[in-house]
Tab-separated table of C-alpha atoms in Angstrom:
chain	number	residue	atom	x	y	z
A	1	UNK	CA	-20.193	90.704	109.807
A	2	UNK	CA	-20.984	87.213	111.792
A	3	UNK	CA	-24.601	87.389	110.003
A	4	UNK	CA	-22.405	87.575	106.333
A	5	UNK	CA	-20.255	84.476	107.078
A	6	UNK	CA	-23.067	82.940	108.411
A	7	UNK	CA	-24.730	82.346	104.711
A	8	UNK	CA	-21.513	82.084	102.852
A	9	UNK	CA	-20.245	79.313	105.834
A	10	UNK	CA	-23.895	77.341	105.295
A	11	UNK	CA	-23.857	77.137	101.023
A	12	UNK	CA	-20.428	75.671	101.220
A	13	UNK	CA	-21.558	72.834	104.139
A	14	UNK	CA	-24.260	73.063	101.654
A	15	UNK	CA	-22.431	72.471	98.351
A	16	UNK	CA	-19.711	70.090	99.979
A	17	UNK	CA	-22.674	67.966	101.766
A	18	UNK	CA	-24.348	67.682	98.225
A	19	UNK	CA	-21.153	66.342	96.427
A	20	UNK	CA	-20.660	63.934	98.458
A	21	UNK	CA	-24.305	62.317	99.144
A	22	UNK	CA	-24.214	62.893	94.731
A	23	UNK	CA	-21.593	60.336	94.900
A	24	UNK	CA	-23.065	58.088	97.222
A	25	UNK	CA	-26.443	58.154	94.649
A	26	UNK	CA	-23.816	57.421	91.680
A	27	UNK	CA	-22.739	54.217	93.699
A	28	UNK	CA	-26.463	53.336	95.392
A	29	UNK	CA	-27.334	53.020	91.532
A	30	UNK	CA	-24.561	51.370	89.778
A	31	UNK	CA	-24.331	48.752	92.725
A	32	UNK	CA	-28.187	48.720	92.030
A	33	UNK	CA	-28.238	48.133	88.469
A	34	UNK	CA	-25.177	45.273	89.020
A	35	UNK	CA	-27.048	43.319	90.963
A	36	UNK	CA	-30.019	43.181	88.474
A	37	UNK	CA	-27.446	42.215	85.782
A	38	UNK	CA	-26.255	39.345	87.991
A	39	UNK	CA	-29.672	38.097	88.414
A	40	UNK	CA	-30.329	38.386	84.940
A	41	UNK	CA	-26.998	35.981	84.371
A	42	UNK	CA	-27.531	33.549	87.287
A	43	UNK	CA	-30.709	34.132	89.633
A	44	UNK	CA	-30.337	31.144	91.362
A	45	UNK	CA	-26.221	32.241	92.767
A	46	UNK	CA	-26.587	36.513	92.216
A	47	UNK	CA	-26.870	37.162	95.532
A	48	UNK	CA	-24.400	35.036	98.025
A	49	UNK	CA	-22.144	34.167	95.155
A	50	UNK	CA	-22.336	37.385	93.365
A	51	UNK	CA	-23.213	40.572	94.677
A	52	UNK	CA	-22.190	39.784	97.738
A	53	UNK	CA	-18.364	38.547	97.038
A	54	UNK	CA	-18.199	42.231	95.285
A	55	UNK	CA	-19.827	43.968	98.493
A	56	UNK	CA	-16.714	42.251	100.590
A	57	UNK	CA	-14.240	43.130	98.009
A	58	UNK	CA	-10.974	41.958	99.307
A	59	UNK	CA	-12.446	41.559	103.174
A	60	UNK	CA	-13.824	37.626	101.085
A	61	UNK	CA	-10.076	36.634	101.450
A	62	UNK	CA	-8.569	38.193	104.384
A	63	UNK	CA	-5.975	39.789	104.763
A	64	UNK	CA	-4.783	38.816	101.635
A	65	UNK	CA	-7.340	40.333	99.701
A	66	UNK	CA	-7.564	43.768	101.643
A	67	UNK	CA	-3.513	43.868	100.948
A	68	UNK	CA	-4.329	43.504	97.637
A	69	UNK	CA	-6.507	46.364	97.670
A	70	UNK	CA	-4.054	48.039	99.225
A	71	UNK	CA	-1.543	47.242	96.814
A	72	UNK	CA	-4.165	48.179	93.891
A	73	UNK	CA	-4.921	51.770	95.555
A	74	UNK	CA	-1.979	53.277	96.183
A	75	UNK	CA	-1.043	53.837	92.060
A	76	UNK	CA	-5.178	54.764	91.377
A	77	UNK	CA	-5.018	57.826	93.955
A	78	UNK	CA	-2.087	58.659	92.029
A	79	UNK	CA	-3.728	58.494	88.580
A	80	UNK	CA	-6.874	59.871	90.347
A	81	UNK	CA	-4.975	62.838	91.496
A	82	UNK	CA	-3.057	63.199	88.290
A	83	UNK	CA	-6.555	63.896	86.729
A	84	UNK	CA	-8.409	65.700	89.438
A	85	UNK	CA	-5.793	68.128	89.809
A	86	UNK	CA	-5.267	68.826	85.831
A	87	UNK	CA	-9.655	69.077	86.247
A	88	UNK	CA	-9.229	71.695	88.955
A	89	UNK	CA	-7.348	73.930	86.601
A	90	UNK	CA	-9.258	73.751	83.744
A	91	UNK	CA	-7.978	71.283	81.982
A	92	UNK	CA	-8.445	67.258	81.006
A	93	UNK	CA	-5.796	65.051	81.451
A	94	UNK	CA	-6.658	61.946	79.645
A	95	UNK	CA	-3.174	61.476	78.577
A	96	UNK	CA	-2.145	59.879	82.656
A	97	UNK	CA	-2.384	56.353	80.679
A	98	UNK	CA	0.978	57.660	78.858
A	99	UNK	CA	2.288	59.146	81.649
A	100	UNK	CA	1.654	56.223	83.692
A	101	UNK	CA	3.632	53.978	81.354
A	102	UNK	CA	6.362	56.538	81.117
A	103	UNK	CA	6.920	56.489	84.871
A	104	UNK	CA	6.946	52.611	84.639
A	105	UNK	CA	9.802	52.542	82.318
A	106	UNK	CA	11.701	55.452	84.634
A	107	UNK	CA	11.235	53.483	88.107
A	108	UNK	CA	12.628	50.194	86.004
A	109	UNK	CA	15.417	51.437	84.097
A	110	UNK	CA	16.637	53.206	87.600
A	111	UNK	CA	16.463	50.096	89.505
A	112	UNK	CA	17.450	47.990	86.707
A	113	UNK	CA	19.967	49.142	85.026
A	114	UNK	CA	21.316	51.875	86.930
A	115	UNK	CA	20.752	49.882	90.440
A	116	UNK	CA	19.821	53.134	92.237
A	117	UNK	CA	18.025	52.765	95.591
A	118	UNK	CA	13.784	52.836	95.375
A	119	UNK	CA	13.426	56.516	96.595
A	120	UNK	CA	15.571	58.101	93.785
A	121	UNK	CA	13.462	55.312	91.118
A	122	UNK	CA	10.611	57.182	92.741
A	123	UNK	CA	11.673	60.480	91.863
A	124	UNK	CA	12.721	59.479	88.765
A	125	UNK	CA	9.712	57.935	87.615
A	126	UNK	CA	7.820	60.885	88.441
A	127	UNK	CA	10.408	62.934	86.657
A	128	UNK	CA	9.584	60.559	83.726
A	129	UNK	CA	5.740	61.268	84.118
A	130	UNK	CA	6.340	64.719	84.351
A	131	UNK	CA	7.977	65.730	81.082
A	132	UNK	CA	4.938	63.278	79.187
A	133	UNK	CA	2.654	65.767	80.861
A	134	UNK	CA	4.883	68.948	80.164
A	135	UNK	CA	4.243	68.621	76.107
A	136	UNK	CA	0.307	68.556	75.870
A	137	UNK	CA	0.772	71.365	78.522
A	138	UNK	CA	3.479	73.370	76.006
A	139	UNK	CA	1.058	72.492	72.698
A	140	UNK	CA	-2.092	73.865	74.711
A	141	UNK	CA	0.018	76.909	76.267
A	142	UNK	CA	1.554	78.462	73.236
A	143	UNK	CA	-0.422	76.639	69.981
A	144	UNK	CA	-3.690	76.223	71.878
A	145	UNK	CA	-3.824	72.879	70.888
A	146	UNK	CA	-6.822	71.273	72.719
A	147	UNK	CA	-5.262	68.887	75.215
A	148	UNK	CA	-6.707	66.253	74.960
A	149	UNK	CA	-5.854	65.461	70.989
A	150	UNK	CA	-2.391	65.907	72.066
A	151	UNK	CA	-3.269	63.628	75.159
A	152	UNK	CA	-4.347	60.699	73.469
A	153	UNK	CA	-1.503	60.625	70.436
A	154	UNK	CA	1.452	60.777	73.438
A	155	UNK	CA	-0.101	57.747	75.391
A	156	UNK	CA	0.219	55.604	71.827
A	157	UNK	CA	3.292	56.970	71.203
A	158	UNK	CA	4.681	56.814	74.717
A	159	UNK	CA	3.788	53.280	74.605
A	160	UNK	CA	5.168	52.012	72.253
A	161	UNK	CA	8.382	53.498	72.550
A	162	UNK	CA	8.516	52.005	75.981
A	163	UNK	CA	8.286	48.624	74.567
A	164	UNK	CA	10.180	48.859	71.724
A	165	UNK	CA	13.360	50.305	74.082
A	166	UNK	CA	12.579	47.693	77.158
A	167	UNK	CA	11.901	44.562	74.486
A	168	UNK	CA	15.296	45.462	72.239
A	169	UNK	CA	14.400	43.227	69.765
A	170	UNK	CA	14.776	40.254	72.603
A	171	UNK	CA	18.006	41.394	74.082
A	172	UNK	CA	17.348	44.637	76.293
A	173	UNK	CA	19.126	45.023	79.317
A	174	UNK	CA	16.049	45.215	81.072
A	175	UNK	CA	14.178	42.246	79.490
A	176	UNK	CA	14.332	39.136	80.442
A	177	UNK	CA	13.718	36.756	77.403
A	178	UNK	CA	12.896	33.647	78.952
A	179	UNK	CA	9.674	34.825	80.982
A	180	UNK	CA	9.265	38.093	77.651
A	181	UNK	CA	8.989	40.445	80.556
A	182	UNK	CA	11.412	42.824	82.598
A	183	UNK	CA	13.243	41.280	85.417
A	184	UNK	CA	11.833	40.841	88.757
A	185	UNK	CA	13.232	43.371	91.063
A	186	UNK	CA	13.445	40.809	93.669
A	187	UNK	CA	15.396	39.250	92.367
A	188	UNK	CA	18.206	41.766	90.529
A	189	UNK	CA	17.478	45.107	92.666
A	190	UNK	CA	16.148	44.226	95.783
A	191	UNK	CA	17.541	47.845	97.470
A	192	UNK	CA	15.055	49.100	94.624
A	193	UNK	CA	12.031	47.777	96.338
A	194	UNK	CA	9.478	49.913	98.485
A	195	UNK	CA	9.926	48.969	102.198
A	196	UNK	CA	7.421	47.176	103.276
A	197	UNK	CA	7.330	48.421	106.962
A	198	UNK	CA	5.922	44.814	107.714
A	199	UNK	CA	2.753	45.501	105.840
A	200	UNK	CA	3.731	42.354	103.561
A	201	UNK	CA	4.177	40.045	106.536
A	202	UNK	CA	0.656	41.534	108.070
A	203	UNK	CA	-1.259	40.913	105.074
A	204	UNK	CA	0.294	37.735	104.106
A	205	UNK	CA	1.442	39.166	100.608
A	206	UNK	CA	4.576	40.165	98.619
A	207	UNK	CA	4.080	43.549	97.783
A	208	UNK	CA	2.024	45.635	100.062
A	209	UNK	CA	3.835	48.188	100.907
A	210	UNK	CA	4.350	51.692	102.541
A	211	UNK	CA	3.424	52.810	99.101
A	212	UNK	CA	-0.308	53.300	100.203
A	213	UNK	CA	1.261	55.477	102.810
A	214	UNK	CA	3.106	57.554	100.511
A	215	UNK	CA	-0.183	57.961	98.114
A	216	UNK	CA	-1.970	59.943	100.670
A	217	UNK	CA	0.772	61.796	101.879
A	218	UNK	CA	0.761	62.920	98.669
A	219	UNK	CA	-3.103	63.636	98.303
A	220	UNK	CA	-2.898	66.016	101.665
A	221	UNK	CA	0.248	67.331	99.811
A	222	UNK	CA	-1.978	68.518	96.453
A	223	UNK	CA	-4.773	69.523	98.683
A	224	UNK	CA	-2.854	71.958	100.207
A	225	UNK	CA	-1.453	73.334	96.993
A	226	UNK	CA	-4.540	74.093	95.597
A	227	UNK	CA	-6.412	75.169	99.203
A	228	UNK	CA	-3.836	76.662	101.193
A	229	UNK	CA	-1.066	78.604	98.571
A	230	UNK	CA	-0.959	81.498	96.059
A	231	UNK	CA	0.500	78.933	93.386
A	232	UNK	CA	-2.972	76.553	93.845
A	233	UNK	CA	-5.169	80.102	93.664
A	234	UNK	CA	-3.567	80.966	90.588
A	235	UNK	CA	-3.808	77.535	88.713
A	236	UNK	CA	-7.556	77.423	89.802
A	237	UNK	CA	-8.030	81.275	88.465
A	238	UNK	CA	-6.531	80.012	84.984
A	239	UNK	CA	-9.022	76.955	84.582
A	240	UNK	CA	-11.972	79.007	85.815
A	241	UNK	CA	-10.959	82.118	82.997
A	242	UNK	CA	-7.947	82.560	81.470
A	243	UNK	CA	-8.444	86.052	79.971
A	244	UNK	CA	-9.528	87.051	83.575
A	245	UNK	CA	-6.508	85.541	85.342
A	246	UNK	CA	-4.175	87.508	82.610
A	247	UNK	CA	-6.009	90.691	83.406
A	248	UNK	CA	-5.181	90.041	87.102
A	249	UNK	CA	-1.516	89.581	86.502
A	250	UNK	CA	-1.084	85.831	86.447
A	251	UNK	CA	1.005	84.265	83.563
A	252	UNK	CA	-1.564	81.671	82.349
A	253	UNK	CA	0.714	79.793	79.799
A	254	UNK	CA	2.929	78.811	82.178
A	255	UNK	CA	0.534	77.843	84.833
A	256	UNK	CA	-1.000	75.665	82.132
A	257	UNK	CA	2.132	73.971	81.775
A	258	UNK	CA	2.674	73.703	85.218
A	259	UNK	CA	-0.726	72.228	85.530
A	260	UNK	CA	0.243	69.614	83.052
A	261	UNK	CA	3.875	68.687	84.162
A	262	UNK	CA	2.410	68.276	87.740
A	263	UNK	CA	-0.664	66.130	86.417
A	264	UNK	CA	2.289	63.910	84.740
A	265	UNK	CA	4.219	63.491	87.664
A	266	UNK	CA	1.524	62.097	89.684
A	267	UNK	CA	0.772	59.434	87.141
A	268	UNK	CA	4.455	59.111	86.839
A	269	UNK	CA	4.551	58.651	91.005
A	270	UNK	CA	1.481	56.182	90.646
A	271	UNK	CA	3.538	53.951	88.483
A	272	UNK	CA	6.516	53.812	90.282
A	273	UNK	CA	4.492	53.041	93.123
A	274	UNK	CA	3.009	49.915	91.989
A	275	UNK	CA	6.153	48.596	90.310
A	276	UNK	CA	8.867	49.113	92.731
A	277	UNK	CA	6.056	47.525	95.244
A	278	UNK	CA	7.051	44.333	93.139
A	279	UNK	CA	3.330	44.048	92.142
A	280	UNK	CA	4.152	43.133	88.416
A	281	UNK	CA	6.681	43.339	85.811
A	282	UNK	CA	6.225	44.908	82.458
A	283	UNK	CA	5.324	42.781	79.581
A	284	UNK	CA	6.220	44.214	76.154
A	285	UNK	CA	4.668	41.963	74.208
A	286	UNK	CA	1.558	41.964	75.621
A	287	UNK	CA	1.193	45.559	76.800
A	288	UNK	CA	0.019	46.422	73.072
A	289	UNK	CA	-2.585	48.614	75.421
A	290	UNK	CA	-2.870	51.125	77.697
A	291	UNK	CA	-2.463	50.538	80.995
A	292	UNK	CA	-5.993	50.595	82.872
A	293	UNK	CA	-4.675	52.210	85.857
A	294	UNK	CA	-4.311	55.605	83.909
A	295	UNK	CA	-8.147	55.501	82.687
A	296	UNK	CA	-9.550	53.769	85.821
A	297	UNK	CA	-7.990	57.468	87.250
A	298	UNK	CA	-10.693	59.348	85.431
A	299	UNK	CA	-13.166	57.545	87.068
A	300	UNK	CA	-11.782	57.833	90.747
A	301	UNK	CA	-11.779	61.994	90.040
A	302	UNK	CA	-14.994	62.194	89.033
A	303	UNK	CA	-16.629	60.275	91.545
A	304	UNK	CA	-14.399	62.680	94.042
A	305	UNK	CA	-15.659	65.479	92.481
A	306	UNK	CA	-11.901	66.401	91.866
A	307	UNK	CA	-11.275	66.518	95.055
A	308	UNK	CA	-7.715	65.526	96.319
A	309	UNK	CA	-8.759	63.499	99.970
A	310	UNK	CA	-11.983	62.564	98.351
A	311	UNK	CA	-9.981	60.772	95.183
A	312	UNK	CA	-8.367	59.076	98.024
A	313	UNK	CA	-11.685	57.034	98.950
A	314	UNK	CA	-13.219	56.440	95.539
A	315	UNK	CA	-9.747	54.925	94.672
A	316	UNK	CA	-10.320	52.708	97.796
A	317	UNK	CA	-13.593	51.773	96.547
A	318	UNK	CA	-12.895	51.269	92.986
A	319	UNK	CA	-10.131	49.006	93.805
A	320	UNK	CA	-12.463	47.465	96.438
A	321	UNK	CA	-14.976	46.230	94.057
A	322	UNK	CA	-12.189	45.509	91.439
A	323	UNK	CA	-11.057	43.105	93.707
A	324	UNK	CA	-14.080	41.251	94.556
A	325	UNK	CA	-15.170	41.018	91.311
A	326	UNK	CA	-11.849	38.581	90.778
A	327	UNK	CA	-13.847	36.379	93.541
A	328	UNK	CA	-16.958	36.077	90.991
A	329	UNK	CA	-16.592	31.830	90.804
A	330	UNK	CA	-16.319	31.872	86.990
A	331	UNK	CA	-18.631	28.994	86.377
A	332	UNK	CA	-21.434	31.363	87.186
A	333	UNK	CA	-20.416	34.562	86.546
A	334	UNK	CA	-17.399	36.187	84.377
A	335	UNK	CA	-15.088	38.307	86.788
A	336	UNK	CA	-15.895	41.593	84.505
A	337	UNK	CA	-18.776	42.091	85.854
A	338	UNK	CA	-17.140	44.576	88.800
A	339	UNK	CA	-15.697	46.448	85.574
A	340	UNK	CA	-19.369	46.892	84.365
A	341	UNK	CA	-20.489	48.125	87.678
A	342	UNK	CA	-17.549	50.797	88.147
A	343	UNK	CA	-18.287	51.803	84.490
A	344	UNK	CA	-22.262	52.515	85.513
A	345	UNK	CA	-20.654	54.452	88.277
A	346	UNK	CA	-18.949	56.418	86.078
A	347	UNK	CA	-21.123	57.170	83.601
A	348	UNK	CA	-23.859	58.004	86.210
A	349	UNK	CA	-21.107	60.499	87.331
A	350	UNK	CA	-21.557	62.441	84.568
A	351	UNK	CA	-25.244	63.399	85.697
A	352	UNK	CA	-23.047	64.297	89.185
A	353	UNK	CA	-24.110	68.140	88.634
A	354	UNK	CA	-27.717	67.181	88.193
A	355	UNK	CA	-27.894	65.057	91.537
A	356	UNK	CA	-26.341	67.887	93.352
A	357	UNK	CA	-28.166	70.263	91.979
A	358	UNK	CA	-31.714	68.469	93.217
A	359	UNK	CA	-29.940	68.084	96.702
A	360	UNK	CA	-29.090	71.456	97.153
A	361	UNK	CA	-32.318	72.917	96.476
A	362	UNK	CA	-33.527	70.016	98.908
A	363	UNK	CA	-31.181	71.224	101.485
A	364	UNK	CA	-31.830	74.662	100.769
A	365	UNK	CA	-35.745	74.228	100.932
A	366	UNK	CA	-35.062	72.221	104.435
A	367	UNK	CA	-32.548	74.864	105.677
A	368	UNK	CA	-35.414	77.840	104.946
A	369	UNK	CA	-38.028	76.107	106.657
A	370	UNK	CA	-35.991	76.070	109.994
A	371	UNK	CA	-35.274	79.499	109.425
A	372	UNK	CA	-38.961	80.344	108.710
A	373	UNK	CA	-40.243	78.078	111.858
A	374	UNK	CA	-37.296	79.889	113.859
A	375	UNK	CA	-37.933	82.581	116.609
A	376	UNK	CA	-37.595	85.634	115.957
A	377	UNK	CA	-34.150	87.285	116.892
A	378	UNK	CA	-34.686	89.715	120.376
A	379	UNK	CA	-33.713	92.832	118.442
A	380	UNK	CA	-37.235	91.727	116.018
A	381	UNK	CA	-39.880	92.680	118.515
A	382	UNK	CA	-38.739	95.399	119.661
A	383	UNK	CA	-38.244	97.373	116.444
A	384	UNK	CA	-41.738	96.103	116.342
A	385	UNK	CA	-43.417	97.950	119.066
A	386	UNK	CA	-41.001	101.016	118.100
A	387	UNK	CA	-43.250	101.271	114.930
């Protein structure tokens, strides 16, 4: 019995030790391949000036950049987990853009209008997020409507029927005309704001706040769903085979749009997150597209491999970069140039299963060649004479 689990316990150190140095090759690269476009710009300021100012991310301007980081991470693990966790059950959420937005209208009309204190906007926006998600999930469940055509039309639509309720043809309740954007929270529902736990004070900023805190609670939160409970096997069973998880008993439409209203109320979470931190307000006029944070999401789960902890530090590194690209000086470099390296890393992500495949069979080959040059167990020679 111990020699079974011995070979089941290696190929998953195996397969977990390969996902994650597969990452690290994804970013070795793209940082690689950044740093030849910045020399190819400026050769003279690439390095100091350049690659460097991304390498420090926020660290360039401390602590106010790292609690800008900070402040940036907390709603990408959100988005992050909104589509690993729709990925780990079969299904593609590109649609956390919409839900994003939706939970950034729920979290302001709650503190807003209704003047409700910043744990109930929380819920709310997530309750928001979640019924965006719950319709791709219903189209995909009963009409088998792929997902992701459903997805994409509900983050337009979503969208702009955000804007067109907060801007109210210039007289919303929400909207402040003057500045064409909601108004700040500060300054009409301060008991709406995240506590800041004197994070804000530490950092020298205005809105770091717990929220980072309360992102990866909620990571540990979905990693125990899906590791740890019945309800996480299930979902899992449905994305790996539907027809096989029906055989065994397990309703897959509605774990498909369970999947889906759970994926929404993540993104929904994220959103809340970053605006009741009093990191922004939302600008209808100008938000005529949709908001990075629920694309930048994608990126974060596949660089985690969908996994919920590991979303936790690609969103920390995403955001890191992010951030010290908006140190580039802009006299010799523009500041998207951290968008074009996080993009390589993405699309070298998609050749993910390729670099872990190679470094398994590396492993593998290593981890047979200690058991070849091994001694041989006590019971081995004996049989031996026996014969």
């Amino acid at each position: 019995m111990a020699n079974e689990k011995k070979p089941a316990l290696g190929a998953s150190l195996r397969q977990k030790s390969s996902g994650v140095l597969a990452a690290l090759l994804c970013i070795l690269i793209g940082m690689a391949i950044g740093l030849v476009v910045l020399f190819v710009i400026n050769p003279g300021h690439a390095w100091k000036d350049g690659f460097l100012r991304i390498v420090q991310g926020g660290f360039y301007d401390f602590p106010y950049g790292v609690g800008k980081t900070l402040t940036q991470t907390a709603p990408l693990i959100m988005t992050g987990l909104s589509v690993a966790f729709a990925f780990k059950t079969g299904l593609f959420n590109i649609g956390a853009a919409g839900q994003y937005t939706l939970g950034a209208f729920g979290a302001l009309y709650c503190a807003l209008v209704l003047q409700l204190p910043w744990w109930v906007c929380l819920l709310a926006a997530a309750l928001f997020g979640a019924v965006w998600g719950a319709i791709p999930g219903i189209f995909k469940a009963y009409l088998n409507i792929n997902e992701v055509i459903t997805s994409i039309m509900f983050n337009w639509i979503g969208l702009y029927l955000v804007n067109e309720i907060i801007y109210g043809r210039g007289s919303g309740v929400m909207y402040d005309a003057h500045n064409t954007r909601t108004w700040k929270l500060a300054d009409r529902a301060s008991q709406a704001l995240i506590p800041s736990c004197g994070m804000s004070e530490l950092f020298h900023t205005s809105n770091t706040t717990i929220a980072i805190f309360l992102a990866i609670a909620v990571a540990v939160l979905i990693w125990v769903v899906l590791e740890k409970t019945t309800f996480g096997y299930e979902l899992k069973a449905v994305g790996l085979n539907k027809n096989a998880a029906r055989y065994a008993g397990i309703n897959e439409k509605k774990n498909i749009i369970l999947s889906m209203t759970i994926a929404g109320a993540l993104a929904g979470f994220g959103a809340g997150l970053f605006y009741l931190s009093g990191g922004a307000e939302w600008n209808p006029l100008n938000s005529t597209s949709l908001p990075a944070m629920g694309f930048n999401g994608i990126a974060t789960a596949l660089l985690a491999s969908s996994h919920p902890i590991g979303t936790v530090f690609s969103s920390l590194f995403i955001s890191h970069i992010t951030v010290g690209g908006a140190y580039l000086p802009t006299k010799y470099f523009p500041t998207e140039i951290a968008d074009l390296i996080s993009g390589i890393i993405i699309y070298l992500c998609a050749f993910s299963m390729l670099f872990r495949g190679v470094i398994e069979k590396k492993l593998l080959h290593k981890e047979e060649k200690t058991n070849v040059n091994a001694e041989p167990a006590p019971g081995a020679e004996t049989g031996k004479e026996g014969k």
